[in-house]
Amino acid sequence: MNESILKNHPSLERATLGGGCFWCLEAVYQQISGVSAVVSGYAGGAMPNPDYESVCSGQTGHAEIVDVYFDPSVVSYRDLLEIFFVIHDPTTLNYQGNDHGTQYRSVIFTHSESQNTVAHEVVKELEDAKIYSKPVVTQIDIAPVIYPAEDYHQNYFRQHPGQGYCMAVVAPKLAKFRSKFQSLIAPEFK
């Protein structure tokens, strides 16, 4: 599925990011101008074709990620990373809030040398500006094989806004994004 998006829309680029539960990141990135699709998935582990239960066990090495397909003439990769560093805590190793395990690590999987360069620049800028009181532990690696998550994880917040986790965790991250990045919100979400 993921590769067909790029094949059918050659002007799009792909950003792959993990910062805790993929439902949070998906809900945010779906509201950005220039983003055509967001696919929740798994990446970075050794097990082929993982499923949610195996990833949650912490034994696969995979992280929960989102694949963000975006038009770089509308929104830049740097913009996507700046949002990423606001909506999760990049200083906590293998957890976000109450979600613990390597599957919740902060990770950027890059798809080009340019993305790799920008990712390292943004992390250095954050550290130089001392935005956080602790060091940024975000892993930056070349994108491995990426596996889409099960269908019931796709568009999760849109389908379940009243679900407890969505109300307690996803909605506040979405509100934080909306308060800081008004200019990047797609018109249909304003």
JSON list of C-alpha atoms in Angstrom, two decimals, residues 20-142:
[
{"chain": "A", "resi": 20, "resn": "GLY", "atom": "CA", "xyz": [5.13, 7.05, 20.98]},
{"chain": "A", "resi": 21, "resn": "CYS", "atom": "CA", "xyz": [1.74, 5.70, 19.98]},
{"chain": "A", "resi": 22, "resn": "PHE", "atom": "CA", "xyz": [1.11, 6.03, 16.26]},
{"chain": "A", "resi": 23, "resn": "TRP", "atom": "CA", "xyz": [-2.47, 7.18, 16.86]},
{"chain": "A", "resi": 24, "resn": "CYS", "atom": "CA", "xyz": [-1.14, 10.49, 18.23]},
{"chain": "A", "resi": 25, "resn": "LEU", "atom": "CA", "xyz": [1.17, 11.23, 15.33]},
{"chain": "A", "resi": 26, "resn": "GLU", "atom": "CA", "xyz": [-1.38, 10.13, 12.74]},
{"chain": "A", "resi": 27, "resn": "ALA", "atom": "CA", "xyz": [-4.06, 12.49, 14.13]},
{"chain": "A", "resi": 28, "resn": "VAL", "atom": "CA", "xyz": [-1.68, 15.46, 13.94]},
{"chain": "A", "resi": 29, "resn": "TYR", "atom": "CA", "xyz": [-0.14, 14.82, 10.53]},
{"chain": "A", "resi": 30, "resn": "GLN", "atom": "CA", "xyz": [-3.54, 14.22, 8.93]},
{"chain": "A", "resi": 31, "resn": "GLN", "atom": "CA", "xyz": [-4.42, 17.86, 9.62]},
{"chain": "A", "resi": 32, "resn": "ILE", "atom": "CA", "xyz": [-1.43, 19.44, 7.84]},
{"chain": "A", "resi": 33, "resn": "SER", "atom": "CA", "xyz": [-1.69, 21.26, 4.51]},
{"chain": "A", "resi": 34, "resn": "GLY", "atom": "CA", "xyz": [0.23, 19.36, 1.86]},
{"chain": "A", "resi": 35, "resn": "VAL", "atom": "CA", "xyz": [-0.07, 15.96, 3.55]},
{"chain": "A", "resi": 36, "resn": "SER", "atom": "CA", "xyz": [-1.85, 13.54, 1.23]},
{"chain": "A", "resi": 37, "resn": "ALA", "atom": "CA", "xyz": [-1.83, 10.40, 3.36]},
{"chain": "A", "resi": 38, "resn": "VAL", "atom": "CA", "xyz": [-0.71, 9.13, 6.75]},
{"chain": "A", "resi": 39, "resn": "VAL", "atom": "CA", "xyz": [-0.29, 5.39, 7.29]},
{"chain": "A", "resi": 40, "resn": "SER", "atom": "CA", "xyz": [0.32, 3.95, 10.75]},
{"chain": "A", "resi": 41, "resn": "GLY", "atom": "CA", "xyz": [2.78, 1.08, 10.82]},
{"chain": "A", "resi": 42, "resn": "TYR", "atom": "CA", "xyz": [5.80, -0.67, 12.26]},
{"chain": "A", "resi": 43, "resn": "ALA", "atom": "CA", "xyz": [9.50, -0.37, 11.41]},
{"chain": "A", "resi": 44, "resn": "GLY", "atom": "CA", "xyz": [12.98, -0.92, 12.75]},
{"chain": "A", "resi": 45, "resn": "GLY", "atom": "CA", "xyz": [12.74, -4.47, 14.01]},
{"chain": "A", "resi": 46, "resn": "ALA", "atom": "CA", "xyz": [13.90, -7.86, 12.83]},
{"chain": "A", "resi": 47, "resn": "MET", "atom": "CA", "xyz": [10.57, -9.70, 12.64]},
{"chain": "A", "resi": 48, "resn": "PRO", "atom": "CA", "xyz": [8.99, -9.75, 9.16]},
{"chain": "A", "resi": 49, "resn": "ASN", "atom": "CA", "xyz": [5.28, -8.88, 8.90]},
{"chain": "A", "resi": 50, "resn": "PRO", "atom": "CA", "xyz": [4.74, -8.01, 12.57]},
{"chain": "A", "resi": 51, "resn": "ASP", "atom": "CA", "xyz": [1.30, -7.55, 14.04]},
{"chain": "A", "resi": 52, "resn": "TYR", "atom": "CA", "xyz": [0.18, -5.24, 16.84]},
{"chain": "A", "resi": 53, "resn": "GLU", "atom": "CA", "xyz": [0.31, -7.90, 19.55]},
{"chain": "A", "resi": 54, "resn": "SER", "atom": "CA", "xyz": [3.86, -8.95, 18.68]},
{"chain": "A", "resi": 55, "resn": "VAL", "atom": "CA", "xyz": [5.05, -5.33, 18.51]},
{"chain": "A", "resi": 56, "resn": "CYS", "atom": "CA", "xyz": [3.41, -4.57, 21.87]},
{"chain": "A", "resi": 57, "resn": "SER", "atom": "CA", "xyz": [5.30, -7.50, 23.39]},
{"chain": "A", "resi": 58, "resn": "GLY", "atom": "CA", "xyz": [8.51, -5.52, 22.90]},
{"chain": "A", "resi": 59, "resn": "GLN", "atom": "CA", "xyz": [10.21, -8.58, 21.42]},
{"chain": "A", "resi": 60, "resn": "THR", "atom": "CA", "xyz": [10.18, -7.59, 17.71]},
{"chain": "A", "resi": 61, "resn": "GLY", "atom": "CA", "xyz": [12.38, -4.49, 17.89]},
{"chain": "A", "resi": 62, "resn": "HIS", "atom": "CA", "xyz": [9.83, -2.56, 15.80]},
{"chain": "A", "resi": 63, "resn": "ALA", "atom": "CA", "xyz": [8.67, 0.94, 16.66]},
{"chain": "A", "resi": 64, "resn": "GLU", "atom": "CA", "xyz": [5.18, 2.24, 16.09]},
{"chain": "A", "resi": 65, "resn": "ILE", "atom": "CA", "xyz": [5.60, 4.76, 13.26]},
{"chain": "A", "resi": 66, "resn": "VAL", "atom": "CA", "xyz": [3.66, 6.86, 10.80]},
{"chain": "A", "resi": 67, "resn": "ASP", "atom": "CA", "xyz": [4.46, 7.15, 7.13]},
{"chain": "A", "resi": 68, "resn": "VAL", "atom": "CA", "xyz": [3.59, 10.69, 6.10]},
{"chain": "A", "resi": 69, "resn": "TYR", "atom": "CA", "xyz": [3.17, 11.33, 2.35]},
{"chain": "A", "resi": 70, "resn": "PHE", "atom": "CA", "xyz": [3.57, 15.03, 1.67]},
{"chain": "A", "resi": 71, "resn": "ASP", "atom": "CA", "xyz": [3.96, 17.56, -1.11]},
{"chain": "A", "resi": 72, "resn": "PRO", "atom": "CA", "xyz": [7.27, 19.37, -0.44]},
{"chain": "A", "resi": 73, "resn": "SER", "atom": "CA", "xyz": [6.04, 22.38, -2.43]},
{"chain": "A", "resi": 74, "resn": "VAL", "atom": "CA", "xyz": [3.37, 22.90, 0.28]},
{"chain": "A", "resi": 75, "resn": "VAL", "atom": "CA", "xyz": [5.01, 21.68, 3.50]},
{"chain": "A", "resi": 76, "resn": "SER", "atom": "CA", "xyz": [8.70, 21.02, 4.03]},
{"chain": "A", "resi": 77, "resn": "TYR", "atom": "CA", "xyz": [10.35, 18.03, 5.62]},
{"chain": "A", "resi": 78, "resn": "ARG", "atom": "CA", "xyz": [11.83, 20.46, 8.16]},
{"chain": "A", "resi": 79, "resn": "ASP", "atom": "CA", "xyz": [8.31, 21.64, 9.05]},
{"chain": "A", "resi": 80, "resn": "LEU", "atom": "CA", "xyz": [7.24, 18.03, 9.62]},
{"chain": "A", "resi": 81, "resn": "LEU", "atom": "CA", "xyz": [10.23, 17.50, 11.93]},
{"chain": "A", "resi": 82, "resn": "GLU", "atom": "CA", "xyz": [9.61, 20.72, 13.85]},
{"chain": "A", "resi": 83, "resn": "ILE", "atom": "CA", "xyz": [6.05, 19.50, 14.50]},
{"chain": "A", "resi": 84, "resn": "PHE", "atom": "CA", "xyz": [7.41, 16.08, 15.50]},
{"chain": "A", "resi": 85, "resn": "PHE", "atom": "CA", "xyz": [9.64, 17.60, 18.17]},
{"chain": "A", "resi": 86, "resn": "VAL", "atom": "CA", "xyz": [6.76, 19.59, 19.66]},
{"chain": "A", "resi": 87, "resn": "ILE", "atom": "CA", "xyz": [4.19, 16.78, 19.85]},
{"chain": "A", "resi": 88, "resn": "HIS", "atom": "CA", "xyz": [6.32, 14.23, 21.69]},
{"chain": "A", "resi": 89, "resn": "ASP", "atom": "CA", "xyz": [9.17, 14.17, 24.20]},
{"chain": "A", "resi": 90, "resn": "PRO", "atom": "CA", "xyz": [12.40, 13.33, 22.35]},
{"chain": "A", "resi": 91, "resn": "THR", "atom": "CA", "xyz": [14.38, 13.12, 25.59]},
{"chain": "A", "resi": 92, "resn": "THR", "atom": "CA", "xyz": [12.80, 9.94, 26.96]},
{"chain": "A", "resi": 93, "resn": "LEU", "atom": "CA", "xyz": [14.35, 6.66, 25.90]},
{"chain": "A", "resi": 94, "resn": "ASN", "atom": "CA", "xyz": [11.76, 4.05, 24.92]},
{"chain": "A", "resi": 95, "resn": "TYR", "atom": "CA", "xyz": [8.69, 5.70, 26.35]},
{"chain": "A", "resi": 96, "resn": "GLN", "atom": "CA", "xyz": [6.18, 8.49, 25.98]},
{"chain": "A", "resi": 97, "resn": "GLY", "atom": "CA", "xyz": [3.97, 9.27, 28.96]},
{"chain": "A", "resi": 98, "resn": "ASN", "atom": "CA", "xyz": [2.51, 5.99, 30.22]},
{"chain": "A", "resi": 99, "resn": "ASP", "atom": "CA", "xyz": [3.51, 4.07, 27.06]},
{"chain": "A", "resi": 100, "resn": "HIS", "atom": "CA", "xyz": [6.71, 2.13, 27.81]},
{"chain": "A", "resi": 101, "resn": "GLY", "atom": "CA", "xyz": [8.85, -0.10, 25.59]},
{"chain": "A", "resi": 102, "resn": "THR", "atom": "CA", "xyz": [11.12, 0.11, 22.58]},
{"chain": "A", "resi": 103, "resn": "GLN", "atom": "CA", "xyz": [8.05, 0.25, 20.34]},
{"chain": "A", "resi": 104, "resn": "TYR", "atom": "CA", "xyz": [7.44, 3.79, 21.66]},
{"chain": "A", "resi": 105, "resn": "ARG", "atom": "CA", "xyz": [10.96, 5.12, 21.03]},
{"chain": "A", "resi": 106, "resn": "SER", "atom": "CA", "xyz": [11.62, 8.44, 19.35]},
{"chain": "A", "resi": 107, "resn": "VAL", "atom": "CA", "xyz": [12.89, 7.67, 15.86]},
{"chain": "A", "resi": 108, "resn": "ILE", "atom": "CA", "xyz": [13.25, 9.27, 12.45]},
{"chain": "A", "resi": 109, "resn": "PHE", "atom": "CA", "xyz": [13.68, 6.87, 9.54]},
{"chain": "A", "resi": 110, "resn": "THR", "atom": "CA", "xyz": [15.08, 8.79, 6.57]},
{"chain": "A", "resi": 111, "resn": "HIS", "atom": "CA", "xyz": [14.43, 8.10, 2.90]},
{"chain": "A", "resi": 112, "resn": "SER", "atom": "CA", "xyz": [17.24, 10.19, 1.38]},
{"chain": "A", "resi": 113, "resn": "GLU", "atom": "CA", "xyz": [20.57, 11.78, 2.19]},
{"chain": "A", "resi": 114, "resn": "SER", "atom": "CA", "xyz": [18.80, 15.14, 2.24]},
{"chain": "A", "resi": 115, "resn": "GLN", "atom": "CA", "xyz": [16.33, 13.94, 4.89]},
{"chain": "A", "resi": 116, "resn": "ASN", "atom": "CA", "xyz": [19.20, 12.51, 6.93]},
{"chain": "A", "resi": 117, "resn": "THR", "atom": "CA", "xyz": [21.02, 15.86, 6.80]},
{"chain": "A", "resi": 118, "resn": "VAL", "atom": "CA", "xyz": [17.92, 17.85, 7.78]},
{"chain": "A", "resi": 119, "resn": "ALA", "atom": "CA", "xyz": [17.11, 15.47, 10.64]},
{"chain": "A", "resi": 120, "resn": "HIS", "atom": "CA", "xyz": [20.61, 15.81, 12.10]},
{"chain": "A", "resi": 121, "resn": "GLU", "atom": "CA", "xyz": [20.48, 19.62, 11.63]},
{"chain": "A", "resi": 122, "resn": "VAL", "atom": "CA", "xyz": [17.16, 19.93, 13.45]},
{"chain": "A", "resi": 123, "resn": "VAL", "atom": "CA", "xyz": [18.37, 17.81, 16.39]},
{"chain": "A", "resi": 124, "resn": "LYS", "atom": "CA", "xyz": [21.58, 19.86, 16.62]},
{"chain": "A", "resi": 125, "resn": "GLU", "atom": "CA", "xyz": [19.58, 23.12, 16.54]},
{"chain": "A", "resi": 126, "resn": "LEU", "atom": "CA", "xyz": [17.35, 21.87, 19.36]},
{"chain": "A", "resi": 127, "resn": "GLU", "atom": "CA", "xyz": [20.33, 20.87, 21.45]},
{"chain": "A", "resi": 128, "resn": "ASP", "atom": "CA", "xyz": [22.22, 24.11, 20.74]},
{"chain": "A", "resi": 129, "resn": "ALA", "atom": "CA", "xyz": [19.13, 26.14, 21.70]},
{"chain": "A", "resi": 130, "resn": "LYS", "atom": "CA", "xyz": [18.77, 24.05, 24.89]},
{"chain": "A", "resi": 131, "resn": "ILE", "atom": "CA", "xyz": [15.04, 23.63, 24.23]},
{"chain": "A", "resi": 132, "resn": "TYR", "atom": "CA", "xyz": [15.01, 20.58, 26.52]},
{"chain": "A", "resi": 133, "resn": "SER", "atom": "CA", "xyz": [16.65, 20.18, 29.91]},
{"chain": "A", "resi": 134, "resn": "LYS", "atom": "CA", "xyz": [17.82, 16.66, 28.94]},
{"chain": "A", "resi": 135, "resn": "PRO", "atom": "CA", "xyz": [19.60, 15.44, 25.78]},
{"chain": "A", "resi": 136, "resn": "VAL", "atom": "CA", "xyz": [17.58, 14.51, 22.69]},
{"chain": "A", "resi": 137, "resn": "VAL", "atom": "CA", "xyz": [17.68, 10.70, 22.33]},
{"chain": "A", "resi": 138, "resn": "THR", "atom": "CA", "xyz": [15.86, 10.49, 18.99]},
{"chain": "A", "resi": 139, "resn": "GLN", "atom": "CA", "xyz": [17.33, 7.74, 16.83]},
{"chain": "A", "resi": 140, "resn": "ILE", "atom": "CA", "xyz": [18.00, 8.72, 13.20]},
{"chain": "A", "resi": 141, "resn": "ASP", "atom": "CA", "xyz": [18.41, 5.80, 10.80]},
{"chain": "A", "resi": 142, "resn": "ILE", "atom": "CA", "xyz": [17.96, 4.96, 7.14]}
]
